[in-house]
Coordinates of C-alpha atoms and ligand atoms in Angstrom, one line a residue:
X779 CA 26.4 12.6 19.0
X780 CA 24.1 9.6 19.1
X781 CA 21.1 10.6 16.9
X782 CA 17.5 9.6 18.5
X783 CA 16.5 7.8 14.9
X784 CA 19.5 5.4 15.8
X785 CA 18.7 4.6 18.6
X786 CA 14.7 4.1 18.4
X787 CA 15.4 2.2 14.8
X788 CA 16.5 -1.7 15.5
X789 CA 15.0 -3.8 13.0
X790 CA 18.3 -5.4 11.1
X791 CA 17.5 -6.4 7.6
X792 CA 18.6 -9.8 6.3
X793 CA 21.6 -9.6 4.7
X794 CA 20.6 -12.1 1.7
X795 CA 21.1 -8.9 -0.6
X796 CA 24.8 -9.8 -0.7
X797 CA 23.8 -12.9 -3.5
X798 CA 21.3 -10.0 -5.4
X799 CA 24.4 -7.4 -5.8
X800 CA 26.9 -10.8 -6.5
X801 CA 24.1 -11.5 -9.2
X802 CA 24.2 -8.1 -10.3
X803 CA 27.9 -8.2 -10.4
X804 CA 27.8 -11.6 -12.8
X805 CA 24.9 -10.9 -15.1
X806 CA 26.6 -6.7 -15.9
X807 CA 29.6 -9.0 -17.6
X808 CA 26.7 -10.0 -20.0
X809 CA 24.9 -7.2 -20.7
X810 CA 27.6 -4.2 -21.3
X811 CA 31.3 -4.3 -20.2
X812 CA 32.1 -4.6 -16.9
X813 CA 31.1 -1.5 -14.4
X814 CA 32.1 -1.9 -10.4
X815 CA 28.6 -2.3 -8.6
X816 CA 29.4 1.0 -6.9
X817 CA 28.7 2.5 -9.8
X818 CA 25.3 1.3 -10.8
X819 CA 23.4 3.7 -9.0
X820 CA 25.3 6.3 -10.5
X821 CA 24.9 8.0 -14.0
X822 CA 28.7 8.0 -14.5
X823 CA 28.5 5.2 -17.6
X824 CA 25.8 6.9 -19.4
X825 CA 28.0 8.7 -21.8
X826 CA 28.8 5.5 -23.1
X827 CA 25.6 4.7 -23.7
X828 CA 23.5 5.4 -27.5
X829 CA 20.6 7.4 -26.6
X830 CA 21.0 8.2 -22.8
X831 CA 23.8 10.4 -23.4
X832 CA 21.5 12.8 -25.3
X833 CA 20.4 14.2 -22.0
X834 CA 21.4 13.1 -18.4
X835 CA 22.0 14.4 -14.9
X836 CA 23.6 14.1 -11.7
X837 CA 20.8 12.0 -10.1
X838 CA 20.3 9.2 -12.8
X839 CA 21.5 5.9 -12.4
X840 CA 23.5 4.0 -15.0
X841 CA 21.6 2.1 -18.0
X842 CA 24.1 -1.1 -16.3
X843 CA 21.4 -1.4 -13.5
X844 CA 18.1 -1.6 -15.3
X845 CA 19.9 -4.0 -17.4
X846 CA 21.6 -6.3 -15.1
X847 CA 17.9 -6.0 -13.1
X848 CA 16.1 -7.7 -16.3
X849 CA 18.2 -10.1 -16.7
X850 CA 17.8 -11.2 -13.5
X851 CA 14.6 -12.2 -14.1
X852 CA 16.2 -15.0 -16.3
X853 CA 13.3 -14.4 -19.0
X854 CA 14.0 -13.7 -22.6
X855 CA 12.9 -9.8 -22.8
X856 CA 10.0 -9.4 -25.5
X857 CA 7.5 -7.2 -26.0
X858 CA 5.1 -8.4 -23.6
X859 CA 7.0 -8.0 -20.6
X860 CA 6.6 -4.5 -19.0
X861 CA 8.9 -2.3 -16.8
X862 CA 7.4 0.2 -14.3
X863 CA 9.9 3.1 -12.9
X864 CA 7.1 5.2 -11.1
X865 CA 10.2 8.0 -11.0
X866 CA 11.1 8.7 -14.2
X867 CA 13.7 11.6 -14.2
X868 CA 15.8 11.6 -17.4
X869 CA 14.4 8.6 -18.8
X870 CA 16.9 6.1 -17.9
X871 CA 14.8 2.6 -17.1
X872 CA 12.3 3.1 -20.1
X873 CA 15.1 4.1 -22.4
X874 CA 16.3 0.6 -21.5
X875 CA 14.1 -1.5 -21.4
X876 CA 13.3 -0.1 -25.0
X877 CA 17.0 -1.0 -26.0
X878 CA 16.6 -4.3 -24.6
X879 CA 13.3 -4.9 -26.1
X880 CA 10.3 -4.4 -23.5
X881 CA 7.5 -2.1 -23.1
X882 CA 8.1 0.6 -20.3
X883 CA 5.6 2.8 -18.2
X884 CA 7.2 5.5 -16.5
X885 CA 6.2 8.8 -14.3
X886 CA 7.6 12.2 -13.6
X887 CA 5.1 15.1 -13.1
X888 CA 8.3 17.3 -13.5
X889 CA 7.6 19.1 -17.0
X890 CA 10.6 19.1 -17.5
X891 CA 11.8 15.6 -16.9
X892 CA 8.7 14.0 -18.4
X893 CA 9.7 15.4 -21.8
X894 CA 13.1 14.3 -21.9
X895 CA 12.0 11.1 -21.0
X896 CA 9.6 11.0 -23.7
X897 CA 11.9 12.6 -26.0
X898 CA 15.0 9.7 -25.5
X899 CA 12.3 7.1 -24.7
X900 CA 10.2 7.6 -27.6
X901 CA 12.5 8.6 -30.0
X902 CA 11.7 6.4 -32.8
X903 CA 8.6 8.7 -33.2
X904 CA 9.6 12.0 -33.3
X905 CA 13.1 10.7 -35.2
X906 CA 11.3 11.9 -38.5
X907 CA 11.6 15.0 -37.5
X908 CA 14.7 15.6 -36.9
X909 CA 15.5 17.3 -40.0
X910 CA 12.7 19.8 -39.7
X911 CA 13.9 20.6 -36.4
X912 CA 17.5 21.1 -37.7
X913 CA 16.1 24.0 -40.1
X914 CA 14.0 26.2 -37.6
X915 CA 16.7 25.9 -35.4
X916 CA 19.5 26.7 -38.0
X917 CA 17.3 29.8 -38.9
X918 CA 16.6 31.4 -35.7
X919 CA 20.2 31.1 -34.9
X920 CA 21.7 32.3 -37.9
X921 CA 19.0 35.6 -38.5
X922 CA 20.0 38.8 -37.3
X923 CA 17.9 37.8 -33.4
X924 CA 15.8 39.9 -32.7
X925 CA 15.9 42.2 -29.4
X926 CA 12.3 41.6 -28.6
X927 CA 11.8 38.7 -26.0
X928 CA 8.1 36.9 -25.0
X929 CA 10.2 35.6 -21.9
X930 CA 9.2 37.2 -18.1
X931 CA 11.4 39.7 -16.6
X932 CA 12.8 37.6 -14.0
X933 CA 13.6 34.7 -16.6
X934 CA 15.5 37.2 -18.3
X935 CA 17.4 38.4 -15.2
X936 CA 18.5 34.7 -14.6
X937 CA 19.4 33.6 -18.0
X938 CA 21.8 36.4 -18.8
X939 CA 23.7 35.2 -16.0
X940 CA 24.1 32.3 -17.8
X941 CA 24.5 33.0 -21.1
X942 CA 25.9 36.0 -22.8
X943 CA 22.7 38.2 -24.6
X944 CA 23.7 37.6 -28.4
X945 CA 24.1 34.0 -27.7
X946 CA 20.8 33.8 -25.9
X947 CA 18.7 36.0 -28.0
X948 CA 20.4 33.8 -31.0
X949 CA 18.4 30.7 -28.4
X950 CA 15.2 32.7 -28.3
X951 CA 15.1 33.3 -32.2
X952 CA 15.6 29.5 -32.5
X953 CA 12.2 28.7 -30.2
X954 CA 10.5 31.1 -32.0
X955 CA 11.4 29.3 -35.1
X956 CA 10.5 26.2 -33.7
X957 CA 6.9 27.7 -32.7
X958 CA 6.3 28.8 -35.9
X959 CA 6.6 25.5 -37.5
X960 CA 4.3 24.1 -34.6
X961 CA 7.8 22.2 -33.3
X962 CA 7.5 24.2 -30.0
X963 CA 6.0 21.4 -28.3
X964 CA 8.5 18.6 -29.9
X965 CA 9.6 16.8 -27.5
X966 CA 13.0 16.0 -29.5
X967 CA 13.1 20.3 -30.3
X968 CA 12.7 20.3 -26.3
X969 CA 15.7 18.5 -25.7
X970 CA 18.0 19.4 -29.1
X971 CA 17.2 23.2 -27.9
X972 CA 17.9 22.3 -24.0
X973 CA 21.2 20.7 -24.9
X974 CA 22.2 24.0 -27.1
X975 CA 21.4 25.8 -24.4
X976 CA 23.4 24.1 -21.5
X977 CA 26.6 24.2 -24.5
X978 CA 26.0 27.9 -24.8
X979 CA 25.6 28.5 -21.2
X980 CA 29.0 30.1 -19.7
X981 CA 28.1 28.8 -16.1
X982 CA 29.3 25.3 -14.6
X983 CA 27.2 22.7 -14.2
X984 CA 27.1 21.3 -10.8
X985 CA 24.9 18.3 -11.8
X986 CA 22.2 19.6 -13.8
X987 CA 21.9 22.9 -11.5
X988 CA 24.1 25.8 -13.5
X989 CA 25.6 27.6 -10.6
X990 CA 25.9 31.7 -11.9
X991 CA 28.7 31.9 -9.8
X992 CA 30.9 29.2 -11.5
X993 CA 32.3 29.5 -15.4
X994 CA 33.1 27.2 -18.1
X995 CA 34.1 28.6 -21.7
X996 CA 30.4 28.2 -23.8
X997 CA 30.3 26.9 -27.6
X998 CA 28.4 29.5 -30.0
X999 CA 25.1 28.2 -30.9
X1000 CA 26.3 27.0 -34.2
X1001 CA 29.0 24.8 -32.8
X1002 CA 26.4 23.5 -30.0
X1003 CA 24.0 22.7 -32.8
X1004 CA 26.8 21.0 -34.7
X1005 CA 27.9 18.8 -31.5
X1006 CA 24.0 18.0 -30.7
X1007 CA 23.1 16.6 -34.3
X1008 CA 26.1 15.4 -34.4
X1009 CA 26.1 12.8 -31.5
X1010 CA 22.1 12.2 -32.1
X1011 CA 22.5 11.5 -36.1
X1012 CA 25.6 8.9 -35.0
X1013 CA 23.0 6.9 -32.3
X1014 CA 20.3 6.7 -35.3
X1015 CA 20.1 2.8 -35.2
X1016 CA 19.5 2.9 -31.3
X1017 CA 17.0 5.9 -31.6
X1018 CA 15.0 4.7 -34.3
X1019 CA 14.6 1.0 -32.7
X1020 CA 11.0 0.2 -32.3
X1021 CA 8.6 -2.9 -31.4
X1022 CA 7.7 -2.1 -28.0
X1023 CA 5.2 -0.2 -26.3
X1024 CA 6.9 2.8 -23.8
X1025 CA 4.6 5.6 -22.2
X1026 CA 5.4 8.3 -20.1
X1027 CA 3.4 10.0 -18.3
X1028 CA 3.7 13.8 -17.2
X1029 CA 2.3 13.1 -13.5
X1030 CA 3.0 12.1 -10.2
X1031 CA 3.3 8.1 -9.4
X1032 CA 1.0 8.5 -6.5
X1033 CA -1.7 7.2 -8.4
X1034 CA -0.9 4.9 -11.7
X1035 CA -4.8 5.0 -12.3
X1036 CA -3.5 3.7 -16.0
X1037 CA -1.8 0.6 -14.9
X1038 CA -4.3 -2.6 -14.4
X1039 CA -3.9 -4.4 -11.4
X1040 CA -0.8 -7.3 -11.8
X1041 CA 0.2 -6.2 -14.8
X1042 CA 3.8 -5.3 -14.4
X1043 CA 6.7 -7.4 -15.2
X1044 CA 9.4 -5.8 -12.7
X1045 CA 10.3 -2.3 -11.0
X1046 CA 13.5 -0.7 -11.3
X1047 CA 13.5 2.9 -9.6
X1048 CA 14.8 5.4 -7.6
X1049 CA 13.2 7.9 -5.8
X1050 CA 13.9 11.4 -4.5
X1051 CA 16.2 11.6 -1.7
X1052 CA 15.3 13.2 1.3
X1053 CA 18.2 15.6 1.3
X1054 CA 17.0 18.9 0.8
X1055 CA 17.9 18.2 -3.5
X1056 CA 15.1 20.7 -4.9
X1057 CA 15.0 19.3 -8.3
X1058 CA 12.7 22.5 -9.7
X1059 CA 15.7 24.8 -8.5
X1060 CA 18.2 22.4 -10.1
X1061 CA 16.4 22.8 -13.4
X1062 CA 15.6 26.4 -13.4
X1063 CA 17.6 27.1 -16.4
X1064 CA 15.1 25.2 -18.7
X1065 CA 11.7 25.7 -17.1
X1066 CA 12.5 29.8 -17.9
X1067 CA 13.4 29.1 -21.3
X1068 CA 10.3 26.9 -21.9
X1069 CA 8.0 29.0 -20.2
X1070 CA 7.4 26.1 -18.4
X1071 CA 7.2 28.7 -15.1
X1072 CA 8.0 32.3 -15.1
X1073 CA 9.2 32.9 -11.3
X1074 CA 10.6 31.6 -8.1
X1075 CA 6.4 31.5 -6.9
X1076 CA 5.3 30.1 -10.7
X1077 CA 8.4 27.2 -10.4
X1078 CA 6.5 26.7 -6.4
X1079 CA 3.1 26.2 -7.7
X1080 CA 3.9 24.7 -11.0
X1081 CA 6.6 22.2 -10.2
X1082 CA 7.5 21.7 -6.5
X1083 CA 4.0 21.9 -5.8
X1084 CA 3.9 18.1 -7.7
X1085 CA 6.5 16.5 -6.9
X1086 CA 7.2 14.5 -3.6
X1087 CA 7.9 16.6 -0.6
X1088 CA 11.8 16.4 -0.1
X1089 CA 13.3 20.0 0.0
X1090 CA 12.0 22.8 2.9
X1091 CA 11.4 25.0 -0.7
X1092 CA 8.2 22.7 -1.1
X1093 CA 6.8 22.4 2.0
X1094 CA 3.8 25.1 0.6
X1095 CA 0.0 23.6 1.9
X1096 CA 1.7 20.4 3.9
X1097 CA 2.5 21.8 6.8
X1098 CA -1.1 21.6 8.3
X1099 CA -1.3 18.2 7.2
X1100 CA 1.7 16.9 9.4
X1101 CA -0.8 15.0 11.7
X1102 CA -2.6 13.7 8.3
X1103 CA 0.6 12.4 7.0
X1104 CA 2.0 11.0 10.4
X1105 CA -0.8 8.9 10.9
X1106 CA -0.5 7.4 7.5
X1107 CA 2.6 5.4 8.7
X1108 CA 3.3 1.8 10.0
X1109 CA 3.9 2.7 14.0
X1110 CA 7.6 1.1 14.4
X1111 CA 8.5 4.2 11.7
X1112 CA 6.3 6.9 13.0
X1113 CA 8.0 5.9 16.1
X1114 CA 11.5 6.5 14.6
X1115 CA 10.4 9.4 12.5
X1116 CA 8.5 10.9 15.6
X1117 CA 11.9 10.7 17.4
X1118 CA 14.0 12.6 14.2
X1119 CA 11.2 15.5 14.0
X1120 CA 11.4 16.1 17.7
X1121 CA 15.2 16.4 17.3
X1122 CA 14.9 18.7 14.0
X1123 CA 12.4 20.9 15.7
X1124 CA 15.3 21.3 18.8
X1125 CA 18.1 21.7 16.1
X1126 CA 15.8 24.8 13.9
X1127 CA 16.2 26.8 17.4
X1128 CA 19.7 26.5 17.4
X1129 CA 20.8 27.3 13.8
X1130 CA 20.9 30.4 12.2
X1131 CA 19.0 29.4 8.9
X1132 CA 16.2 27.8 10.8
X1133 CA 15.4 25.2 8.0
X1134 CA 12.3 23.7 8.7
X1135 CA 13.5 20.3 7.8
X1136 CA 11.5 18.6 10.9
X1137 CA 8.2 19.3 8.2
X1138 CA 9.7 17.2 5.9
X1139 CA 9.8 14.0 7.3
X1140 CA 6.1 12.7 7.7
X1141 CA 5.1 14.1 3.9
X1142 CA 8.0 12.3 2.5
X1143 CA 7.4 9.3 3.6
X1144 CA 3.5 9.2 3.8
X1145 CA 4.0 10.2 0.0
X1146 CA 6.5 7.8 -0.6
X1147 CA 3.8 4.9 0.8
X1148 CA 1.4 5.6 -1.4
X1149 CA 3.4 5.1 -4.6
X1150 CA 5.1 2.1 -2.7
X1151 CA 1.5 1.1 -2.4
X1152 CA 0.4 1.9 -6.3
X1153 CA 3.5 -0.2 -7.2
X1154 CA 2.3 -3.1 -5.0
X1155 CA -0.5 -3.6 -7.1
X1156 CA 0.8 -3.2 -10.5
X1157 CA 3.2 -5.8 -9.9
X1158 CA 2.1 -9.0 -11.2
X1159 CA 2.5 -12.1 -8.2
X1160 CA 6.3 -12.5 -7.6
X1161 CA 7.6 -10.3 -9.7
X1162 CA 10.9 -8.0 -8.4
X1163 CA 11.3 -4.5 -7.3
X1164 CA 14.5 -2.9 -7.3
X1165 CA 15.2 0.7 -5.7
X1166 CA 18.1 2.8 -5.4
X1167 CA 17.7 5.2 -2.9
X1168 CA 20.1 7.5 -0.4
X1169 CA 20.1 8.1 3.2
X1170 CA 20.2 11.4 4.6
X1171 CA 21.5 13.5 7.2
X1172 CA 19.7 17.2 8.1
X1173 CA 21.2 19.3 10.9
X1174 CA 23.2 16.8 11.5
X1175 CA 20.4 14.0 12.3
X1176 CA 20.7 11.0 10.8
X1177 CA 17.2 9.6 8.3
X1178 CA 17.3 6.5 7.9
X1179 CA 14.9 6.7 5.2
X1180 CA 15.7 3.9 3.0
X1181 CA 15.2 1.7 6.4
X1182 CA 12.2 3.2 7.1
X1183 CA 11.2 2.5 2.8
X1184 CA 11.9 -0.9 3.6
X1185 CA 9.7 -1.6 6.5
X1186 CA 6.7 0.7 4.8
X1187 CA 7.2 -2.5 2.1
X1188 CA 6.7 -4.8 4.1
X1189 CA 3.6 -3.7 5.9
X1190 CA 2.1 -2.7 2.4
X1191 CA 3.0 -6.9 1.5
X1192 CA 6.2 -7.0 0.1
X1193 CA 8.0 -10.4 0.5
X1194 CA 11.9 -10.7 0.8
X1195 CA 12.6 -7.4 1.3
X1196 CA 16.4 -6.8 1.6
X1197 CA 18.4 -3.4 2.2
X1198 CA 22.0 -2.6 2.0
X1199 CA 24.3 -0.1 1.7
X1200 CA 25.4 -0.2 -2.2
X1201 CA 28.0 2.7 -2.4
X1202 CA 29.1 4.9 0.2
X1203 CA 28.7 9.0 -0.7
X1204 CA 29.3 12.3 0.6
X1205 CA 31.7 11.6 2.9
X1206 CA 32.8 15.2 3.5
X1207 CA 29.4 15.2 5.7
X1208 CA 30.3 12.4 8.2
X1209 CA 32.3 14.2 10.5
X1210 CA 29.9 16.5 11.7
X1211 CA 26.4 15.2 11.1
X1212 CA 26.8 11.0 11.1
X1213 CA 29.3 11.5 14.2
X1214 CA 27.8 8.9 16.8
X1215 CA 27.0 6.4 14.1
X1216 CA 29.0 3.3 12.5
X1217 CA 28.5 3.9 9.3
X1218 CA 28.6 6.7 6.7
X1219 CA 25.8 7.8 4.5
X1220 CA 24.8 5.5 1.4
X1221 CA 23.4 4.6 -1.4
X1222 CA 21.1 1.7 -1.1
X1223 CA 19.6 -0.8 -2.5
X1224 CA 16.3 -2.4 -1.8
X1225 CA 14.5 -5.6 -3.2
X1226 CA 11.4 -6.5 -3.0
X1227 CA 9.3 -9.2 -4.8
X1228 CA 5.4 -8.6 -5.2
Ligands
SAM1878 C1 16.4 10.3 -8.5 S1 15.5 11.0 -9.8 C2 15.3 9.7 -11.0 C3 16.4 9.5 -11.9 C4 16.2 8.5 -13.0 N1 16.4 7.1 -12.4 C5 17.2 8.6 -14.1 O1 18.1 7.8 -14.3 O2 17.2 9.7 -14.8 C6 13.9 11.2 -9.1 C7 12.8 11.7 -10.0 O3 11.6 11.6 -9.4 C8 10.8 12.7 -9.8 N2 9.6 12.8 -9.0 C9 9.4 13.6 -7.9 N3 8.2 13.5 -7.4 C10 7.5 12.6 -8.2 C11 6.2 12.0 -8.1 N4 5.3 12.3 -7.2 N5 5.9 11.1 -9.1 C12 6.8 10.7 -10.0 N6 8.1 11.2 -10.1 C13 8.4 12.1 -9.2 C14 11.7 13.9 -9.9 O4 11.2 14.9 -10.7 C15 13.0 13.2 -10.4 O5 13.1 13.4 -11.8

């Protein structure tokens, strides 16, 4: 099956990013031992990495990449220089570019994400309390727990299929402890607690989404509190590093209404995927424990609701702006994308779970400009913007969306920009939905300069 995107979508890319990855390849020798390029946009490294390993997931890319991306620039990193990664997820890029010494802005309107981020990122600031931390946790789970629990009914439900009830009631104590000392809010409690948790939890992880159907053999809460401090207290010189200027920020990259004009040094990023990868389901676990949402509706219009549209879970209030968002975009991709939709729509009447991916498209994208767009402008004059981003394939239609990225780029005023395939993934999908085209899906890489 020929998919229509294919076939509308001609433009060929120049293949100059063949020297950028050889680069890559060289200047990774310098910065940290060798890694096979394949695995930069992966997170597979970061356990070997001070700091990052305190919290990761399956959709991070490696510490190898922001690195290999600075040095790139050929400048001696200092204070003064400043990295942007408008999509901050676990904290990787600032976390960094603080290691490497050189101020970091960063986004993610996910609650979730934007306090692990600011928990690894910033860590020299909360590192002083660490110890206080330590105690309210050591004395919630090591009281009798109490029964009584301020958590919603359908939390509950969900937990206690993922951890058994004295375990999690043991958790529960410990953020009450943490609340009364006013550490509820912490974001190094936030992620000390979180990791706990995910030890205690009896479930497997499938990236960071704990699948209730899966098992693994949980730690006790004491043993998970040992192995957390444990593996923070021995990346003390890393996390207490200071002399540079990072800031997170807890909302969505469509507008950086805090960044000047030409005022950053380089981008390295990578977006949601449009694949259908709901990052609020994904991180249920934690935004019940947190009381960061209470429900399937509350996770909807607390989380999905902000992030960029790229799962059919989130496509509340953008439906009727499919037109809106559709006209937002250069006309050789609304072309293209006009050409997938029509396709999807078809493909929805003939499957049984009717996914309305076809509403997906147009928001994705249109959203995706805009930060493309706020990006543009922070970007000081000739300075580089790297991206890692996927390709996709719904119903068995072929998005080309990194492509598509790339041309958006240049009509916004990127110069140079280059797009490759950087690592072939989920091959198990080619058969039946990339069957017709010549390659399978990817990761890829695009670079940009300003
Ligand atoms: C591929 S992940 C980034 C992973 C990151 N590079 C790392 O190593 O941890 C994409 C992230 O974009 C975030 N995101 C989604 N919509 C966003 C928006 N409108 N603004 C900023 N971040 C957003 C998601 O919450 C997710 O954490």
């Amino acid at each position: 099956m020929l998919t229509a995107a294919k076939t509308l979508y001609h433009r060929a890319f120049p293949k100059l990013v063949r020297p950028v990855l050889s680069t890559l390849k060289t200047l990774r020798d310098t910065s940290f031992k060798a890694v096979a390029v394949e695995r930069l946009p992966t997170n597979t490294t970061t356990r070997g990495h001070a700091v990052h390993r305190w919290f990761n997931f399956i959709a991070g890319f490696s510490p190898e990449l922001v690195n290999a991306c600075v040095e790139m620039t050929g400048r001696v990193p200092h204070r003064e220089m400043r990295l942007l990664d408008p999509f901050s997820g676990c904290g990787t890029a600032p976390v960094a570019a603080r290691l490497m010494g050189i101020s970091a802005t960063a986004y993610d309107p996910h609650p979730f994400f934007a306090v692990i981020s600011e928990a690894k990122a910033n860590s020299a600031y909360y590192w002083s309390d660490l110890p206080g931390i330590q105690a309210a946790i050591e004395r919630g789970i090591g009281d009798q727990p109490t029964e009584h629990s301020p958590l919603s009914d359908s939390a509950i439900a969900f937990l206690s299929k993922l951890v058994e009830p004295k375990a999690l009631s043991a958790l529960n104590s410990a953020r009450v402890e943490l609340e009364n000392d006013g550490l509820s809010k912490n974001p190094l409690a936030i992620l000390i607690l979180s990791r706990i948790l995910d030890h205690c939890c009896s479930a497997a992880t499938d990236g960071i989404y704990k699948a209730p159907t899966s098992s693994k053999k949980p730690l006790s809460p004491e043993a998970a509190l040992d192995r957390v401090m444990s593996i923070l207290l021995s990346d003390q010189v890393d996390a207490t590093n200071t002399g540079t200027d990072i800031q997170i920020y807890a909302r969505s990259s469509e507008s950086m209404a805090e960044l000047a004009d030409s005022s950053i040094d380089i981008v390295v990023t990578s977006p949601p995927y449009l694949n259908n990868f709901d990052f609020a389901e994904m991180t249920r676990m934690y935004l019940y424990f947190w009381q960061m949402a209470s429900s399937w509706s509350d996770i909807s219009n607390k989380v999905r609701s902000r992030l960029i549209v790229n799962t059919t879970t989130a496509l509340k209030g953008h439906k009727p702006l499919q037109q809106h968002y559709r006209d937002s975009l250069p006309i050789s991709v609304r072309q293209a994308a006009d050409e997938a939709v029509m396709t999807l729509i078809a493909r929805r009447k003939e499957k049984a779970g009717k996914k309305e991916y076809d509403f997906l498209v147009y928001p994705y994208l249109s959203q995706m400009k805009k930060v493309l767009a706020e990006t543009y402008r922070t970007l000081k004059t000739g300075a580089p913007f790297h991206m890692m981003v996927s390709d996709a394939a719904l119903y068995g239609v072929h998005i080309p969306a990194p492509q598509w990225l790339a041309e958006i780029m240049i009509e916004i005023g990127f110069q140079n920009v280059q797009c490759e395939m950087i690592r072939p993934r989920g091959h198990r999908w080619i058969l039946d939905k990339r069957a017709g085209s010549d390659e399978g899906l990817g990761e890829y890489y695009i670079f940009g300069v300003a």
